[in-house]
Amino acid sequence: STKKKKKVEKVLLLDAKRNQAVSIGLGRIKLAHDQVRKALISLDEKQLTDLADAGGVQKWLGLVPTEEEYNKVMDYCSGNGGIEFCVTEKLGPVECFFATVGNVPRLVQRLQAVLEMLTFEELLGDVLKNMHFVQEAERQLRAATAIDSKPGVLREFYTTALKIGNRMNLGNKARGDAVGFRPDTLPKLATVKYSSDPKKG
């Protein structure tokens, strides 16, 4: 009779949540770890199709090891027979993946650069749209406050707000007889209550 080969328990160095998240992500990749490493080095979109879109690159940024995680795996390997032995005999699948791809030069920075390229047009569009809003607001503000503007609605509004504020603060010791107003208080004017009855102030 043949003896049953004893099952070797794989060493898991990461917390369960992180291990599970990476395992699920790698489950979709039908490549060996060394093939994944080569594809990441060359940023091969044919081998790793996720690299062709921003969402896919973000997924890879979540799969590759942090410096701390890679060092943790390497420290274990250095004291337990070396990298090759640990990868083939001892480490769990995620730890093996980290050991294999973790030393790719500037991997995270390169993936971030790819992400920037893929999202540049969208980000630029947002910036240009915001610039348009600012320029339009500036144009309207200049027009409303121009010396020769008629009827000069914004200038008249500020003048009225200033007079009301000064009148309300006059004799108010808590506010130190404050004069003028801060622009960020203008939205509060909508909540100001008044009365035409002189007895009520």
Coordinates of C-alpha atoms in Angstrom, one line a residue:
S1 CA 0.0 0.0 0.0
T2 CA 1.2 3.5 -0.7
K3 CA 1.5 6.1 2.0
K4 CA -0.6 9.2 1.7
K5 CA 1.4 12.3 1.3
K6 CA 1.0 14.6 4.3
K7 CA -0.7 17.8 3.4
V8 CA 1.5 20.8 4.1
E9 CA -0.3 23.8 5.6
K10 CA 0.6 27.0 3.8
V11 CA 1.9 29.9 5.7
L12 CA -0.4 33.0 5.6
L13 CA 1.3 36.2 6.6
L14 CA -1.5 38.7 5.8
D15 CA -4.7 39.4 7.7
A16 CA -7.7 37.4 6.5
K17 CA -9.6 40.4 5.0
R18 CA -6.6 41.5 2.8
N19 CA -5.8 37.9 1.9
Q20 CA -9.4 37.3 0.7
A21 CA -9.6 40.5 -1.3
V22 CA -6.4 39.8 -3.2
S23 CA -7.4 36.2 -3.7
I24 CA -10.6 37.2 -5.3
G25 CA -8.9 39.7 -7.6
L26 CA -6.2 37.2 -8.7
G27 CA -8.9 34.5 -9.3
R28 CA -9.9 36.4 -12.4
I29 CA -6.3 36.3 -13.8
K30 CA -5.6 33.2 -15.7
L31 CA -1.8 33.6 -15.7
A32 CA 1.0 32.2 -13.5
H33 CA 2.5 34.7 -11.1
D34 CA 5.8 35.0 -13.1
Q35 CA 3.7 35.7 -16.2
V36 CA 1.8 38.4 -14.3
R37 CA 5.2 39.9 -13.3
K38 CA 6.4 40.1 -16.8
A39 CA 3.1 41.6 -18.0
L40 CA 3.3 44.3 -15.2
I41 CA 6.9 45.1 -16.1
S42 CA 5.9 45.8 -19.7
L43 CA 2.4 47.0 -18.9
D44 CA 1.1 44.5 -21.4
E45 CA -2.6 45.3 -22.0
K46 CA -3.0 42.2 -24.1
Q47 CA -2.0 39.9 -21.2
L48 CA -3.6 42.1 -18.5
T49 CA -6.6 43.7 -20.2
D50 CA -7.6 45.6 -17.1
L51 CA -4.7 48.0 -17.7
A52 CA -6.6 49.5 -20.7
D53 CA -9.0 51.4 -18.5
A54 CA -8.9 53.5 -15.3
G55 CA -11.1 51.2 -13.3
G56 CA -8.8 48.2 -14.1
V57 CA -5.7 50.0 -13.2
Q58 CA -7.2 51.0 -9.8
K59 CA -7.9 47.3 -9.2
W60 CA -4.3 46.4 -9.8
L61 CA -3.2 49.2 -7.5
G62 CA -5.3 47.4 -4.9
L63 CA -3.8 44.0 -5.7
V64 CA 0.0 44.7 -5.7
P65 CA 1.7 44.6 -2.4
T66 CA 2.6 47.6 -0.3
E67 CA 6.3 48.0 0.7
E68 CA 5.4 46.9 4.2
E69 CA 3.7 43.8 2.9
Y70 CA 6.5 42.9 0.5
N71 CA 9.1 43.3 3.3
K72 CA 7.0 41.1 5.6
V73 CA 7.1 38.3 3.1
M74 CA 10.8 38.8 2.4
D75 CA 11.7 38.7 6.1
Y76 CA 9.8 35.4 6.5
C77 CA 11.5 33.9 3.4
S78 CA 15.0 35.0 4.5
G79 CA 14.6 33.0 7.7
N80 CA 12.9 30.0 6.3
G81 CA 14.9 28.6 3.4
G82 CA 14.9 31.5 1.0
I83 CA 12.4 32.9 -1.6
E84 CA 12.4 30.0 -4.0
F85 CA 11.8 27.4 -1.4
C86 CA 9.1 29.4 0.4
V87 CA 7.3 30.2 -2.9
T88 CA 7.2 26.5 -3.9
E89 CA 6.7 24.9 -0.6
K90 CA 5.5 27.1 2.2
L91 CA 3.7 30.3 1.4
G92 CA 0.1 30.7 0.6
P93 CA -1.0 31.9 -2.9
V94 CA -1.3 35.6 -2.1
E95 CA 2.1 35.6 -0.3
C96 CA 3.6 33.9 -3.3
F97 CA 2.2 36.5 -5.6
F98 CA 3.6 39.3 -3.4
A99 CA 7.0 37.6 -3.3
T100 CA 7.0 37.3 -7.1
V101 CA 5.8 40.8 -8.1
G102 CA 6.9 42.9 -5.1
N103 CA 10.4 43.7 -6.4
V104 CA 9.2 45.1 -9.8
P105 CA 10.9 48.5 -9.9
R106 CA 8.5 51.4 -9.1
L107 CA 5.5 49.3 -9.8
V108 CA 3.0 51.4 -7.8
Q109 CA 4.3 54.6 -9.3
R110 CA 4.1 53.2 -12.8
L111 CA 0.5 52.1 -12.3
Q112 CA -0.3 55.5 -10.9
A113 CA 1.2 57.1 -14.0
V114 CA -0.9 54.9 -16.3
L115 CA -4.0 55.9 -14.3
E116 CA -3.1 59.6 -14.7
M117 CA -2.8 59.2 -18.4
L118 CA -6.2 57.4 -18.7
T119 CA -8.0 60.0 -16.6
F120 CA -6.2 63.1 -17.9
E121 CA -8.8 64.1 -20.5
E122 CA -11.7 63.7 -18.0
L123 CA -9.8 65.7 -15.3
L124 CA -8.9 68.4 -17.9
G125 CA -12.6 68.7 -19.0
D126 CA -13.6 69.2 -15.3
V127 CA -10.9 71.9 -14.8
L128 CA -11.9 73.7 -18.0
K129 CA -15.6 73.6 -17.0
N130 CA -14.8 75.1 -13.6
M131 CA -12.6 77.8 -15.3
H132 CA -15.6 78.7 -17.5
F133 CA -17.8 79.2 -14.4
V134 CA -15.2 81.3 -12.7
Q135 CA -14.6 83.5 -15.8
E136 CA -18.4 83.9 -16.3
A137 CA -18.8 84.9 -12.6
E138 CA -15.9 87.4 -12.9
R139 CA -17.5 88.9 -16.1
Q140 CA -20.9 89.3 -14.4
L141 CA -19.2 90.8 -11.2
R142 CA -17.2 93.3 -13.2
A143 CA -20.3 94.3 -15.2
A144 CA -22.4 94.7 -12.0
T145 CA -19.8 96.8 -10.1
A146 CA -18.6 99.0 -13.0
I147 CA -18.6 102.7 -12.2
D148 CA -20.9 103.5 -15.2
S149 CA -23.1 100.4 -14.7
K150 CA -26.7 101.0 -14.8
P151 CA -28.6 100.4 -12.6
G152 CA -25.6 99.0 -10.7
V153 CA -27.6 96.4 -8.9
L154 CA -24.8 94.7 -7.1
R155 CA -23.2 97.9 -6.0
E156 CA -26.6 99.0 -4.6
F157 CA -27.0 95.7 -2.9
Y158 CA -23.7 95.9 -1.1
T159 CA -24.3 99.5 -0.1
T160 CA -27.7 98.6 1.4
A161 CA -26.3 95.5 3.2
L162 CA -23.5 97.7 4.7
K163 CA -26.0 100.3 5.9
I164 CA -28.3 97.6 7.5
G165 CA -25.4 95.9 9.1
N166 CA -24.0 99.1 10.6
R167 CA -27.4 100.1 11.9
M168 CA -27.9 96.7 13.5
N169 CA -24.5 96.7 15.2
L170 CA -24.7 100.3 16.4
G171 CA -24.7 100.3 20.2
N172 CA -24.3 96.5 20.3
K173 CA -21.6 96.0 22.9
A174 CA -21.3 92.3 22.2
R175 CA -20.2 93.2 18.7
G176 CA -18.2 96.1 19.7
D177 CA -20.1 98.6 17.5
A178 CA -18.8 96.7 14.5
V179 CA -18.9 98.4 11.1
G180 CA -18.6 96.7 7.7
F181 CA -19.3 93.0 7.0
R182 CA -17.4 89.9 5.8
P183 CA -18.5 88.5 2.4
D184 CA -19.1 85.1 3.9
T185 CA -22.0 86.6 6.0
L186 CA -24.0 87.6 3.0
P187 CA -26.0 84.3 2.7
K188 CA -27.2 85.0 6.3
L189 CA -29.2 88.0 5.1
A190 CA -31.9 85.7 3.9
T191 CA -32.6 84.8 7.6
V192 CA -32.7 88.4 8.9
K193 CA -36.1 89.4 10.3
Y194 CA -37.4 92.9 10.4
S195 CA -40.5 94.8 11.5
S196 CA -42.1 98.1 10.5
D197 CA -43.3 98.6 14.0
P198 CA -40.8 101.1 15.7
K199 CA -41.7 99.6 19.1
K200 CA -40.3 96.3 18.1
G201 CA -37.0 97.7 16.8

